[in-house]
């Protein structure tokens, strides 16, 4: 599993509530990423981090925020969940010229 | 801005037939390109990267800078190749990792 763990794996939440997804890595990767996977859209980058406390927006960042206070954890927060944020979320991590390693995914349903 | 395009959302190929999954990219620098695969109920994993120039599971991909393409090929499809395939590009200037929309490959027995 390359040391990437996402939690929770499944979540159902109500519209308007805040939600935080966690990505934890054990391999000291410098760069971390959050994607959402939707049919017909593939993997779209939400936010990414290039170091502790250093983050940047991806192509679909509206409605999402992230934090990385230590190397091993990258948190994705939906400030006020909407039905359009129902998706499968993937975390990835990589270092230097290496490949990216992925988590198992989190299936989020907003009702 | 960097962009990865995979024109085929779905591709069905008979077992034993050749496979080609298309990938085009737009990027102003020198690209680092990858193919990732997601088998059913598994996490995404690296299939191959252009810099290593190796063949994995019979797949190869050649970077064509003139056509800005990185198509994935296999001469003889096998049933276990059925999966979702993503082309990806890394921008080493800002470390952004961008994926295409993916191609779902189905091998027909």
Tab-separated table of N, CA and C in Angstrom, chain A residues 28-100:
chain	number	residue	atom	x	y	z
A	28	UNK	N	7.536	9.672	4.342
A	28	UNK	CA	8.217	10.970	4.311
A	28	UNK	C	8.197	11.624	2.931
A	29	UNK	N	7.126	11.398	2.159
A	29	UNK	CA	7.004	12.039	0.853
A	29	UNK	C	6.840	13.538	1.026
A	30	UNK	N	7.487	14.275	0.142
A	30	UNK	CA	7.417	15.726	0.247
A	30	UNK	C	6.112	16.287	-0.317
A	31	UNK	N	5.666	15.734	-1.446
A	31	UNK	CA	4.517	16.310	-2.146
A	31	UNK	C	3.289	15.443	-1.910
A	32	UNK	N	2.166	16.106	-1.651
A	32	UNK	CA	0.909	15.383	-1.442
A	32	UNK	C	-0.206	16.059	-2.216
A	33	UNK	N	-1.182	15.260	-2.599
A	33	UNK	CA	-2.234	15.729	-3.509
A	33	UNK	C	-3.597	15.188	-3.077
A	34	UNK	N	-4.620	15.990	-3.345
A	34	UNK	CA	-6.001	15.527	-3.218
A	34	UNK	C	-6.678	15.642	-4.582
A	35	UNK	N	-7.336	14.541	-4.972
A	35	UNK	CA	-8.083	14.499	-6.222
A	35	UNK	C	-9.507	14.043	-5.922
A	36	UNK	N	-10.396	14.404	-6.849
A	36	UNK	CA	-11.707	13.781	-6.837
A	36	UNK	C	-11.875	13.035	-8.159
A	37	UNK	N	-12.552	11.897	-8.079
A	37	UNK	CA	-12.743	11.060	-9.247
A	37	UNK	C	-14.222	10.967	-9.550
A	38	UNK	N	-14.592	11.422	-10.721
A	38	UNK	CA	-15.991	11.409	-11.146
A	38	UNK	C	-16.087	10.827	-12.550
A	39	UNK	N	-17.126	10.051	-12.829
A	39	UNK	CA	-17.288	9.472	-14.173
A	39	UNK	C	-17.262	10.550	-15.247
A	40	UNK	N	-16.462	10.315	-16.262
A	40	UNK	CA	-16.369	11.261	-17.362
A	40	UNK	C	-15.403	12.414	-17.134
A	41	UNK	N	-14.964	12.562	-15.891
A	41	UNK	CA	-14.033	13.659	-15.575
A	41	UNK	C	-12.657	13.159	-15.147
A	42	UNK	N	-12.548	11.880	-14.900
A	42	UNK	CA	-11.266	11.344	-14.493
A	42	UNK	C	-10.859	11.844	-13.123
A	43	UNK	N	-9.587	12.060	-12.950
A	43	UNK	CA	-9.035	12.557	-11.692
A	43	UNK	C	-8.777	14.049	-11.837
A	44	UNK	N	-9.430	14.823	-10.988
A	44	UNK	CA	-9.233	16.274	-11.036
A	44	UNK	C	-8.564	16.730	-9.746
A	45	UNK	N	-7.540	17.532	-9.901
A	45	UNK	CA	-6.749	17.997	-8.771
A	45	UNK	C	-7.507	19.073	-8.001
A	46	UNK	N	-7.603	18.870	-6.688
A	46	UNK	CA	-8.311	19.832	-5.837
A	46	UNK	C	-7.297	20.809	-5.222
A	47	UNK	N	-6.383	20.270	-4.469
A	47	UNK	CA	-5.297	21.036	-3.856
A	47	UNK	C	-4.083	20.118	-3.769
A	48	UNK	N	-2.928	20.732	-3.642
A	48	UNK	CA	-1.742	19.932	-3.405
A	48	UNK	C	-0.791	20.677	-2.473
A	49	UNK	N	0.173	19.936	-1.968
A	49	UNK	CA	1.130	20.500	-1.014
A	49	UNK	C	2.542	20.159	-1.468
A	50	UNK	N	3.415	21.166	-1.411
A	50	UNK	CA	4.812	20.932	-1.777
A	50	UNK	C	5.736	21.033	-0.563
A	51	UNK	N	5.149	20.976	0.608
A	51	UNK	CA	5.914	20.955	1.839
A	51	UNK	C	4.997	21.309	2.988
A	52	UNK	N	5.510	21.157	4.201
A	52	UNK	CA	4.712	21.492	5.374
A	52	UNK	C	4.299	22.961	5.307
A	53	UNK	N	3.036	23.194	5.466
A	53	UNK	CA	2.405	24.523	5.436
A	53	UNK	C	2.426	25.172	4.051
A	54	UNK	N	2.915	24.471	3.039
A	54	UNK	CA	2.939	25.015	1.675
A	54	UNK	C	1.929	24.272	0.817
A	55	UNK	N	0.882	25.002	0.407
A	55	UNK	CA	-0.150	24.364	-0.403
A	55	UNK	C	-0.506	25.269	-1.575
A	56	UNK	N	-1.140	24.679	-2.567
A	56	UNK	CA	-1.569	25.458	-3.717
A	56	UNK	C	-2.845	24.838	-4.265
A	57	UNK	N	-3.569	25.654	-5.046
A	57	UNK	CA	-4.851	25.205	-5.579
A	57	UNK	C	-4.659	24.372	-6.833
A	58	UNK	N	-5.612	23.456	-7.008
A	58	UNK	CA	-5.693	22.726	-8.250
A	58	UNK	C	-6.789	23.312	-9.116
A	59	UNK	N	-7.321	22.487	-9.996
A	59	UNK	CA	-8.304	22.986	-10.963
A	59	UNK	C	-9.731	23.048	-10.421
A	60	UNK	N	-10.020	22.358	-9.318
A	60	UNK	CA	-11.381	22.348	-8.793
A	60	UNK	C	-11.365	22.619	-7.296
A	61	UNK	N	-10.756	23.725	-6.890
A	61	UNK	CA	-10.527	23.997	-5.479
A	61	UNK	C	-11.687	24.705	-4.767
A	62	UNK	N	-12.636	25.247	-5.507
A	62	UNK	CA	-13.727	25.990	-4.864
A	62	UNK	C	-14.516	25.094	-3.932
A	63	UNK	N	-14.713	25.578	-2.701
A	63	UNK	CA	-15.475	24.813	-1.709
A	63	UNK	C	-14.625	23.874	-0.882
A	64	UNK	N	-13.325	23.829	-1.159
A	64	UNK	CA	-12.403	22.953	-0.448
A	64	UNK	C	-11.261	23.767	0.151
A	65	UNK	N	-10.759	23.320	1.284
A	65	UNK	CA	-9.535	23.867	1.846
A	65	UNK	C	-8.682	22.709	2.329
A	66	UNK	N	-7.399	22.968	2.493
A	66	UNK	CA	-6.480	21.920	2.939
A	66	UNK	C	-5.556	22.479	4.006
A	67	UNK	N	-4.969	21.552	4.746
A	67	UNK	CA	-3.933	21.943	5.701
A	67	UNK	C	-2.908	20.828	5.801
A	68	UNK	N	-1.669	21.255	5.999
A	68	UNK	CA	-0.587	20.278	6.185
A	68	UNK	C	0.349	20.850	7.250
A	69	UNK	N	0.098	20.456	8.478
A	69	UNK	CA	0.883	20.958	9.609
A	69	UNK	C	2.086	20.067	9.905
A	70	UNK	N	2.098	18.871	9.380
A	70	UNK	CA	3.257	17.992	9.494
A	70	UNK	C	3.364	17.149	8.218
A	71	UNK	N	4.548	16.636	7.980
A	71	UNK	CA	4.831	15.944	6.729
A	71	UNK	C	3.851	14.830	6.437
A	72	UNK	N	3.490	14.067	7.464
A	72	UNK	CA	2.736	12.841	7.227
A	72	UNK	C	1.238	13.018	7.033
A	73	UNK	N	0.694	14.177	7.355
A	73	UNK	CA	-0.765	14.341	7.264
A	73	UNK	C	-1.167	15.480	6.350
A	74	UNK	N	-2.152	15.202	5.510
A	74	UNK	CA	-2.684	16.203	4.595
A	74	UNK	C	-4.204	16.122	4.709
A	75	UNK	N	-4.818	17.160	5.213
A	75	UNK	CA	-6.252	17.164	5.479
A	75	UNK	C	-6.999	17.948	4.408
A	76	UNK	N	-8.114	17.397	3.990
A	76	UNK	CA	-9.000	18.066	3.042
A	76	UNK	C	-10.312	18.370	3.748
A	77	UNK	N	-10.718	19.637	3.736
A	77	UNK	CA	-11.951	20.046	4.411
A	77	UNK	C	-12.949	20.626	3.415
A	78	UNK	N	-14.157	20.111	3.502
A	78	UNK	CA	-15.273	20.705	2.788
A	78	UNK	C	-15.975	21.592	3.800
A	79	UNK	N	-15.908	22.888	3.613
A	79	UNK	CA	-16.399	23.835	4.627
A	79	UNK	C	-17.895	23.678	4.869
A	80	UNK	N	-18.637	23.490	3.789
A	80	UNK	CA	-20.093	23.335	3.856
A	80	UNK	C	-20.489	22.426	2.689
A	81	UNK	N	-20.606	21.161	2.980
A	81	UNK	CA	-20.762	20.165	1.917
A	81	UNK	C	-22.003	20.413	1.054
A	82	UNK	N	-21.844	20.189	-0.235
A	82	UNK	CA	-22.960	20.295	-1.186
A	82	UNK	C	-23.073	18.974	-1.951
A	83	UNK	N	-24.215	18.755	-2.569
A	83	UNK	CA	-24.422	17.493	-3.285
A	83	UNK	C	-23.440	17.329	-4.439
A	84	UNK	N	-22.981	18.437	-4.994
A	84	UNK	CA	-22.021	18.365	-6.102
A	84	UNK	C	-20.650	17.863	-5.647
A	85	UNK	N	-20.450	17.789	-4.345
A	85	UNK	CA	-19.189	17.273	-3.810
A	85	UNK	C	-19.263	15.780	-3.494
A	86	UNK	N	-20.384	15.170	-3.805
A	86	UNK	CA	-20.455	13.707	-3.742
A	86	UNK	C	-19.499	13.145	-4.775
A	87	UNK	N	-18.565	12.318	-4.317
A	87	UNK	CA	-17.508	11.855	-5.205
A	87	UNK	C	-16.658	10.821	-4.475
A	88	UNK	N	-15.672	10.295	-5.206
A	88	UNK	CA	-14.630	9.485	-4.582
A	88	UNK	C	-13.375	10.347	-4.544
A	89	UNK	N	-12.795	10.452	-3.358
A	89	UNK	CA	-11.629	11.304	-3.164
A	89	UNK	C	-10.384	10.445	-2.972
A	90	UNK	N	-9.336	10.825	-3.709
A	90	UNK	CA	-8.063	10.114	-3.610
A	90	UNK	C	-6.961	11.049	-3.164
A	91	UNK	N	-6.137	10.514	-2.306
A	91	UNK	CA	-4.931	11.197	-1.881
A	91	UNK	C	-3.747	10.517	-2.559
A	92	UNK	N	-2.727	11.309	-2.883
A	92	UNK	CA	-1.510	10.754	-3.455
A	92	UNK	C	-0.312	11.458	-2.841
A	93	UNK	N	0.834	10.787	-2.886
A	93	UNK	CA	2.065	11.362	-2.351
A	93	UNK	C	3.232	10.928	-3.228
A	94	UNK	N	4.197	11.811	-3.337
A	94	UNK	CA	5.381	11.471	-4.133
A	94	UNK	C	6.574	12.270	-3.638
A	95	UNK	N	7.753	11.849	-4.098
A	95	UNK	CA	8.998	12.532	-3.739
A	95	UNK	C	9.871	12.630	-4.966
A	96	UNK	N	10.384	13.799	-5.235
A	96	UNK	CA	11.339	13.988	-6.310
A	96	UNK	C	10.850	13.481	-7.645
A	97	UNK	N	11.668	12.622	-8.269
A	97	UNK	CA	11.325	12.104	-9.583
A	97	UNK	C	10.564	10.787	-9.524
A	98	UNK	N	10.201	10.391	-8.309
A	98	UNK	CA	9.517	9.106	-8.159
A	98	UNK	C	8.058	9.176	-8.590
A	99	UNK	N	7.491	7.996	-8.711
A	99	UNK	CA	6.070	7.883	-9.012
A	99	UNK	C	5.242	8.371	-7.840
A	100	UNK	N	3.981	8.628	-8.096
A	100	UNK	CA	3.046	8.957	-7.030
A	100	UNK	C	2.409	7.675	-6.505
